[in-house]
mmCIF file of C-alpha atoms in Angstrom:
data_model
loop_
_atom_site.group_PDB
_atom_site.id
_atom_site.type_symbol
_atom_site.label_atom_id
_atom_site.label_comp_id
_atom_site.label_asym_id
_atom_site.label_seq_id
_atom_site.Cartn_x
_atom_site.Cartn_y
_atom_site.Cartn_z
ATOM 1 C CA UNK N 12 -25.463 3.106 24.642
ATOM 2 C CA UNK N 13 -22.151 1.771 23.680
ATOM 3 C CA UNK N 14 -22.673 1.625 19.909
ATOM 4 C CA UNK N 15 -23.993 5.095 19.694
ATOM 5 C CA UNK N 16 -20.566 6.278 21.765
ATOM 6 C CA UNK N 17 -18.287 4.762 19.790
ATOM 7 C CA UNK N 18 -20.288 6.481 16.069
ATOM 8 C CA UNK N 19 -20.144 9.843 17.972
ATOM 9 C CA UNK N 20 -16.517 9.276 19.111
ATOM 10 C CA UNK N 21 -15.716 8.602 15.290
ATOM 11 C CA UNK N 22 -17.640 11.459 13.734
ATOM 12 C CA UNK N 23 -15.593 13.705 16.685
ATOM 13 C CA UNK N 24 -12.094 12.649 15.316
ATOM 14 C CA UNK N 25 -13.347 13.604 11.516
ATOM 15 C CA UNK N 26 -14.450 16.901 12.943
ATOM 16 C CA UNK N 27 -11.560 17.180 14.543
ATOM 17 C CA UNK N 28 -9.323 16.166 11.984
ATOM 18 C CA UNK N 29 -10.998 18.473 9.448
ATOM 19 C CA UNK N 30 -9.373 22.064 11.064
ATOM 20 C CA UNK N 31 -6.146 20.649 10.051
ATOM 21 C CA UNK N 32 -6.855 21.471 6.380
ATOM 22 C CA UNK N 33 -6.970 24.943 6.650
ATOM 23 C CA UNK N 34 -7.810 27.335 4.424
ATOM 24 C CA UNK N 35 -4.735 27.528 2.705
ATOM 25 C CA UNK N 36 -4.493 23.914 1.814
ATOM 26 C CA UNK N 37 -7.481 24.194 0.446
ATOM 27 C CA UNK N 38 -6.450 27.141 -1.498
ATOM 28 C CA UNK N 39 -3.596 24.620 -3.068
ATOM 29 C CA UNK N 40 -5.733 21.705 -4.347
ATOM 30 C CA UNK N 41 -8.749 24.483 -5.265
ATOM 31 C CA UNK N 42 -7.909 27.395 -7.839
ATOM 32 C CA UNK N 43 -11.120 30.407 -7.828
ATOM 33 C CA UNK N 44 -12.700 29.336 -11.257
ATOM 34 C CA UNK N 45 -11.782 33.185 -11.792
ATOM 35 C CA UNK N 46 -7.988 32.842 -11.178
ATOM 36 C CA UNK N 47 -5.975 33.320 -14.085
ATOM 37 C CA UNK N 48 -4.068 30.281 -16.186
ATOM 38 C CA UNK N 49 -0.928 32.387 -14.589
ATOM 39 C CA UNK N 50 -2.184 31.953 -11.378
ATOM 40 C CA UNK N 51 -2.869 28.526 -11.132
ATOM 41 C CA UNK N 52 0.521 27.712 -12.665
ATOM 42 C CA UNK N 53 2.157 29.673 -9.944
ATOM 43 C CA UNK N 54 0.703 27.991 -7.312
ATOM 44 C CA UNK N 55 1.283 24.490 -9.055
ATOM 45 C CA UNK N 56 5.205 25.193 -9.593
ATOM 46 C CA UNK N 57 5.755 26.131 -6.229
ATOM 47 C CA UNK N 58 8.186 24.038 -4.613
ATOM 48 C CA UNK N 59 7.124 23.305 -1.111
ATOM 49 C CA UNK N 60 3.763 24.277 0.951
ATOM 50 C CA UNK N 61 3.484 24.182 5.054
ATOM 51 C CA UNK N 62 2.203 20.921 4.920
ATOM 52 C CA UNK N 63 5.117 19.211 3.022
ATOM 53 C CA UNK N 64 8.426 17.885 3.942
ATOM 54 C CA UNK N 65 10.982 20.075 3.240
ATOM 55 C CA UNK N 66 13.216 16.828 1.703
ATOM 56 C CA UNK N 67 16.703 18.829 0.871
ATOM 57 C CA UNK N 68 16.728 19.626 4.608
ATOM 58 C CA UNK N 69 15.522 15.965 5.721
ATOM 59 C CA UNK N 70 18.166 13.904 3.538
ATOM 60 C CA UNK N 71 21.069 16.406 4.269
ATOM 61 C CA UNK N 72 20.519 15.680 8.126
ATOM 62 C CA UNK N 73 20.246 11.965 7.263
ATOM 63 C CA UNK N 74 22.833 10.054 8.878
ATOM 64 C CA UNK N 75 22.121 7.229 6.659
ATOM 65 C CA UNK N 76 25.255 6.358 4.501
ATOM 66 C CA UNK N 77 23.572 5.678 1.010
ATOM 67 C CA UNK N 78 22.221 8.701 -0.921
ATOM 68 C CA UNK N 79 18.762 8.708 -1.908
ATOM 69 C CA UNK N 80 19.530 8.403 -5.773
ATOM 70 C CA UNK N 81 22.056 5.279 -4.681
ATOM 71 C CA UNK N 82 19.133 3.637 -2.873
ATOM 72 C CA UNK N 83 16.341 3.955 -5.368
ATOM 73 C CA UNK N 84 19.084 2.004 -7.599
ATOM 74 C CA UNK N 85 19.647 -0.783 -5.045
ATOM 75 C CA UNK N 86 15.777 -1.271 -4.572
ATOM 76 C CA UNK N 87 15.616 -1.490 -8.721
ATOM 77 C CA UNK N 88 18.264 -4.024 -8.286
ATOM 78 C CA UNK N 89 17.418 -6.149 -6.013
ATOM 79 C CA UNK N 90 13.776 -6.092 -7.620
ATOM 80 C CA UNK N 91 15.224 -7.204 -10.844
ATOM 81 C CA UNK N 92 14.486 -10.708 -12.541
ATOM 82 C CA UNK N 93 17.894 -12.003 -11.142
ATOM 83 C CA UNK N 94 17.489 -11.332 -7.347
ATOM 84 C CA UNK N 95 13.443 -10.750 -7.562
ATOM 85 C CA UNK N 96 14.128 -10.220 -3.659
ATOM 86 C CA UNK N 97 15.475 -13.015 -2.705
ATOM 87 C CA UNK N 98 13.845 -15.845 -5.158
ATOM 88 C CA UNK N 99 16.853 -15.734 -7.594
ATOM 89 C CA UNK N 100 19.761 -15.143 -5.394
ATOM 90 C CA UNK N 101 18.829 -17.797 -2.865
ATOM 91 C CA UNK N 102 18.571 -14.780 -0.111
ATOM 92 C CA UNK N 103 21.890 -13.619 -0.452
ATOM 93 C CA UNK N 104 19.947 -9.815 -0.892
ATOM 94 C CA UNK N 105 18.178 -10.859 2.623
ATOM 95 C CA UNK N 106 19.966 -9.090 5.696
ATOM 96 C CA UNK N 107 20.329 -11.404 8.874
ATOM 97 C CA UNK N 108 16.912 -9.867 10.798
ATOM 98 C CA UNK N 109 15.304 -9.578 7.195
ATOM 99 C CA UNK N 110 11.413 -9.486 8.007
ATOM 100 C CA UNK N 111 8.391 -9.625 5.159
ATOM 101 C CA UNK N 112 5.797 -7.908 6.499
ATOM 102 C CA UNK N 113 2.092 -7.502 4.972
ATOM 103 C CA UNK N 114 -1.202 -6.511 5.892
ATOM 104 C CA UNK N 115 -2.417 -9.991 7.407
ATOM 105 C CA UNK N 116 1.045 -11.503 6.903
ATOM 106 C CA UNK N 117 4.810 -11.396 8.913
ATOM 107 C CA UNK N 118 7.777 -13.593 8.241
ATOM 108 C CA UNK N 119 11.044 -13.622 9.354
ATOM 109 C CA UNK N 120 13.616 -14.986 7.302
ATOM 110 C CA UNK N 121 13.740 -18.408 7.675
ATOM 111 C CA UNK N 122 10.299 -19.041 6.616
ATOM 112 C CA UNK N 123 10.550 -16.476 4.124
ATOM 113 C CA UNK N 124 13.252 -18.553 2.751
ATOM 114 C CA UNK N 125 11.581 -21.711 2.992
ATOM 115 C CA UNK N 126 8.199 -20.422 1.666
ATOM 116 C CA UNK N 127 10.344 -19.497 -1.622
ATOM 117 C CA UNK N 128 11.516 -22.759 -2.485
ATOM 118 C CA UNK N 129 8.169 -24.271 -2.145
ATOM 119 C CA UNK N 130 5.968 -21.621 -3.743
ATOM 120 C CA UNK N 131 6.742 -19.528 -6.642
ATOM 121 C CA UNK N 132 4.655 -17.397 -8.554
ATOM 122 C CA UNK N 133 6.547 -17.244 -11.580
ATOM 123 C CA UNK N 134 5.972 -20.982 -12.130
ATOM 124 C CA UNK N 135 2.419 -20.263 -13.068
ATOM 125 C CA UNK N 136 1.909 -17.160 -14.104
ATOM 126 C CA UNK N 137 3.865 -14.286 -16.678
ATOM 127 C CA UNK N 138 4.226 -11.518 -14.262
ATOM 128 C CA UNK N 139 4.429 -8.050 -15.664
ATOM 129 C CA UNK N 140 5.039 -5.860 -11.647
ATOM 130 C CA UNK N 141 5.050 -2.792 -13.471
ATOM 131 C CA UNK N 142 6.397 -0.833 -10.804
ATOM 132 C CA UNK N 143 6.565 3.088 -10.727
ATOM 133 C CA UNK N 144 7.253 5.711 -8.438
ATOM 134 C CA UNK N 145 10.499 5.244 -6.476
ATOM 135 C CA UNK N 146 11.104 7.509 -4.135
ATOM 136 C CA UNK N 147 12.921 7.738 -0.823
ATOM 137 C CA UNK N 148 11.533 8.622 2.424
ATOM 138 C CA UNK N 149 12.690 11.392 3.856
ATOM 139 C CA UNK N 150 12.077 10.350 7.328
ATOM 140 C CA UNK N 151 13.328 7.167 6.929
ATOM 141 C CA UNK N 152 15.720 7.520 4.597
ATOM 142 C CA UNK N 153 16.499 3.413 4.671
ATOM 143 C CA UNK N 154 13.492 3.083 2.723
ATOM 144 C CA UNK N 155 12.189 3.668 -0.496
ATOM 145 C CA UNK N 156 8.420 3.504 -1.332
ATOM 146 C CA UNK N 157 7.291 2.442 -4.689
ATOM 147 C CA UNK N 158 3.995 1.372 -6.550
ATOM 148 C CA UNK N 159 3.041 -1.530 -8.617
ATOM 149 C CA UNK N 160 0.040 -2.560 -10.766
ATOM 150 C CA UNK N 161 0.556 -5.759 -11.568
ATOM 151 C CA UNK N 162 -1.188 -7.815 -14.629
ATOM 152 C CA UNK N 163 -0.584 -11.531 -14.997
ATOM 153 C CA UNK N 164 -1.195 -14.367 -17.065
ATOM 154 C CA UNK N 165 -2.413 -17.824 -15.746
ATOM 155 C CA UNK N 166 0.679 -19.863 -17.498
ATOM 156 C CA UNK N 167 0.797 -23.029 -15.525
ATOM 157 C CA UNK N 168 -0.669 -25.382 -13.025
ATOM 158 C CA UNK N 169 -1.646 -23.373 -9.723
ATOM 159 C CA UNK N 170 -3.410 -24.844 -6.999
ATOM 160 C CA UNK N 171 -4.946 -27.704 -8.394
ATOM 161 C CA UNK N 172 -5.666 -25.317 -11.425
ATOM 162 C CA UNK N 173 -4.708 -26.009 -14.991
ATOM 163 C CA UNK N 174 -3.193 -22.717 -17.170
ATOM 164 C CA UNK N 175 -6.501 -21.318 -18.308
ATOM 165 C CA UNK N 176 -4.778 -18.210 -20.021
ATOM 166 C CA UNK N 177 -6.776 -15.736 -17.794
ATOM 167 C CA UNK N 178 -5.020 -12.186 -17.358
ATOM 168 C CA UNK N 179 -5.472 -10.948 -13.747
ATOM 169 C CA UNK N 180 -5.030 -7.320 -12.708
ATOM 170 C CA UNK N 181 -4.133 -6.836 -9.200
ATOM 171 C CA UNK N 182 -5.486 -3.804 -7.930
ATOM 172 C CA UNK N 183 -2.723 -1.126 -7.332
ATOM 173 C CA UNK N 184 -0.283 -1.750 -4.438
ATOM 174 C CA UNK N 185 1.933 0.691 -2.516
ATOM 175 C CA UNK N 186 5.392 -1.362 -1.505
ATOM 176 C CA UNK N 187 8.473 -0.551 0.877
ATOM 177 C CA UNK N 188 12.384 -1.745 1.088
ATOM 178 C CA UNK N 189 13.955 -1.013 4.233
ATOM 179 C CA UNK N 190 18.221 -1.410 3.624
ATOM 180 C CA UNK N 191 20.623 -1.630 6.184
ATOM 181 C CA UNK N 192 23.946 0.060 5.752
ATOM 182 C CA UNK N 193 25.726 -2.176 3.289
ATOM 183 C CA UNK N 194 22.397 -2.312 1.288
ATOM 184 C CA UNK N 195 20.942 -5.715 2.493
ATOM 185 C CA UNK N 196 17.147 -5.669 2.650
ATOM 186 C CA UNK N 197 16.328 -5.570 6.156
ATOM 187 C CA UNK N 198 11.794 -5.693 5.166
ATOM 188 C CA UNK N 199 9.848 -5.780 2.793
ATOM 189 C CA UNK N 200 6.208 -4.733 3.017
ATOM 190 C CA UNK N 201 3.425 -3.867 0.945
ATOM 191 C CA UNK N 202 -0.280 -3.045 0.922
ATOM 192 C CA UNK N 203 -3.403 -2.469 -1.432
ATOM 193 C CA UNK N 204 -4.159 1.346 -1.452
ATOM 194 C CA UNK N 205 -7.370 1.160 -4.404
ATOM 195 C CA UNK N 206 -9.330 -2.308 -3.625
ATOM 196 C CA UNK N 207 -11.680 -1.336 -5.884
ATOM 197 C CA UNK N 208 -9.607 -1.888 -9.181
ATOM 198 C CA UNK N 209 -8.673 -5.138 -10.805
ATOM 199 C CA UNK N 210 -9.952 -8.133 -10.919
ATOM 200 C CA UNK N 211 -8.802 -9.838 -8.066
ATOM 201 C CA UNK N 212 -11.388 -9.210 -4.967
ATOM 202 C CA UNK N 213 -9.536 -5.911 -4.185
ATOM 203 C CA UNK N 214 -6.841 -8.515 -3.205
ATOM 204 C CA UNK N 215 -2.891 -8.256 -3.603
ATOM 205 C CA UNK N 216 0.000 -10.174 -2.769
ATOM 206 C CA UNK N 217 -0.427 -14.268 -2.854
ATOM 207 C CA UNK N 218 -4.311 -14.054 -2.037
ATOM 208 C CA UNK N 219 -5.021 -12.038 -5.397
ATOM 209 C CA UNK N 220 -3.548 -15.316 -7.546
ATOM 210 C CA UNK N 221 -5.579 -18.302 -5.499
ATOM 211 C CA UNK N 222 -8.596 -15.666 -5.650
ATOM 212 C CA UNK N 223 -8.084 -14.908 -9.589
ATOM 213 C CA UNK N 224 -7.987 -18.861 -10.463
ATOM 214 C CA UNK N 225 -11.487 -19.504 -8.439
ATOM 215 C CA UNK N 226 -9.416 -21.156 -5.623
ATOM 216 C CA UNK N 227 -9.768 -18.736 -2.831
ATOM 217 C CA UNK N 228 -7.563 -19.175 0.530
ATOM 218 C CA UNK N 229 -9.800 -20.665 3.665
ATOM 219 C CA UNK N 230 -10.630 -17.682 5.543
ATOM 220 C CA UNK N 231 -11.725 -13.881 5.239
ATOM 221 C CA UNK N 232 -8.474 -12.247 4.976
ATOM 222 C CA UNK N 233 -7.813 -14.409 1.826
ATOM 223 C CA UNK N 234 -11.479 -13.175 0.449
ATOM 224 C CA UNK N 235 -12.602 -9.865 -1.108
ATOM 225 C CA UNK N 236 -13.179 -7.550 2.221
ATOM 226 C CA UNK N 237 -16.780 -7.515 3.435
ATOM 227 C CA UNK N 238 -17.626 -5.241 6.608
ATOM 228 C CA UNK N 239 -18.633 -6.909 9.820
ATOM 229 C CA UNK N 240 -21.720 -7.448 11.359
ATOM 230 C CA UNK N 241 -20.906 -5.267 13.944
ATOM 231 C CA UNK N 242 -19.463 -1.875 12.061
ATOM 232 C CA UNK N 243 -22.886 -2.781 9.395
ATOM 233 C CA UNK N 244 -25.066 -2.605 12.245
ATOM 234 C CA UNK N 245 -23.011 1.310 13.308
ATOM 235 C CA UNK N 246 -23.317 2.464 9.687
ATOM 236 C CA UNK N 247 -26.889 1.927 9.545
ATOM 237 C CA UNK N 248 -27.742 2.828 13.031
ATOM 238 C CA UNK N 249 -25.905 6.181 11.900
ATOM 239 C CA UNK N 250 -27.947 6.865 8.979
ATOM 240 C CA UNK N 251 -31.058 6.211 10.743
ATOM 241 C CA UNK N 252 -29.840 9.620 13.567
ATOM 242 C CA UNK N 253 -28.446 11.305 10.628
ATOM 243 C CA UNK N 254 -32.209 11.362 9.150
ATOM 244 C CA UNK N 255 -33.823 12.113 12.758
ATOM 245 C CA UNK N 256 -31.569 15.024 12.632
ATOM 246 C CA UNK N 257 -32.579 16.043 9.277
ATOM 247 C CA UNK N 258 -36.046 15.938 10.116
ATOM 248 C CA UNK N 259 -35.367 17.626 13.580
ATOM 249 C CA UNK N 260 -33.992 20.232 11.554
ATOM 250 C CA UNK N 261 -36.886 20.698 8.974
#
């Protein structure tokens, strides 16, 4: 039966997957409730574990001209009220093969352009980004990752909507700047990583404002996520063998 293959191929790769964590992961993120307070501060202080990048190593073979402390600046900069990536600089920030690149979304330049002279956020709504965690990656050390959890006010008129004063808070979102050598933003991407905060669906980016004024965008991807028929149907044909093997086993 195909259905049935594809839930056992699934529960194979977590099975799989799960050996990977070995025992002395586990050891990291668990302390024995009999450890000492010593102990456990050891093991939180220590500066790398198997499983980690070893970054000194990754950014000093980097052959990527800006250092990592240079970069994070440049992203800050670029994400400041006078560039805002491109909005209040007219795309001078943009590199020539800039792309913006979201989950259900990819524009090249051009369009990105154009799409931010017709439609701007900050007309209708007081935007606090409140973006933390910068940090370079050090296997791509053009880019630097960062989060935001963004709260907004409805200020003005938005898609046929009058300012009703409404605060929304976008669920949290994990964003990336790529930068080509002479620190011109070659992407920009970003994602929802917690759908299940906020008030916006679970949904980020553009979608989470027509969403949060009642006006939501013509088709799923612009709606709060809702599983398919299809993977429905595999959960609960799942949970239906997990009992038979319950019972099997009783």
């Amino acid at each position: 039966m195909k259905i049935s293959n594809t839930l056992f191929a699934s529960t194979a790769i977590v099975a799989a997957l799960l050996p990977s964590f070995s025992s002395t992961a586990f050891a990291f993120a668990f302390s024995s409730p009999n450890a000492s307070l010593d102990n456990q501060l050891t093991t939180a202080s220590s500066t790398t574990f198997e499983y980690e990048v070893n970054t000194e190593e990754a950014f000093a073979s980097s052959t990527f001209p800006i250092e990592p402390d240079n970069l994070i600046n440049r992203a800050k900069e670029v994400l400041s009220k006078e560039i805002n990536l491109g909005v209040g600089d007219g795309g001078k920030c943009l590199s020539p093969d800039f792309i913006f690149r979201a989950q259900f979304v990819e524009v090249e330049k051009e369009g990105y352009i154009n799409a931010l002279k017709s439609f701007n956020l900050q007309d209708s709504f007081d935007i606090q980004p409140n973006f933390f965690g910068f940090s370079v990656d050090p296997m791509q050390t053009n880019r630097v990752w960062f989060f935001s959890r963004s709260v907004a006010s409805h200020t003005g008129a938005f898609a046929g909507v009058e300012a009703t004063g409404k605060v929304l808070t976008l669920p949290p979102q994990t964003f990336h700047l790529d930068f080509d050598e002479d620190g011109l933003i070659k992407e920009v991407g970003f994602y929802t990583v917690d759908r299940a905060q906020g008030n916006t669906g679970g949904l980020g980016g553009a979608f989470a404002y027509f969403y949060g004024v009642g006006k939501p965008l013509p088709f799923p991807e612009g709606k709060p996520y809702k599983a398919s028929f299809k993977y429905r149907m595999i959960q609960k044909i799942g949970n239906i063998m997990q009992k038979i093997q319950k019972k099997k086993k009783d």
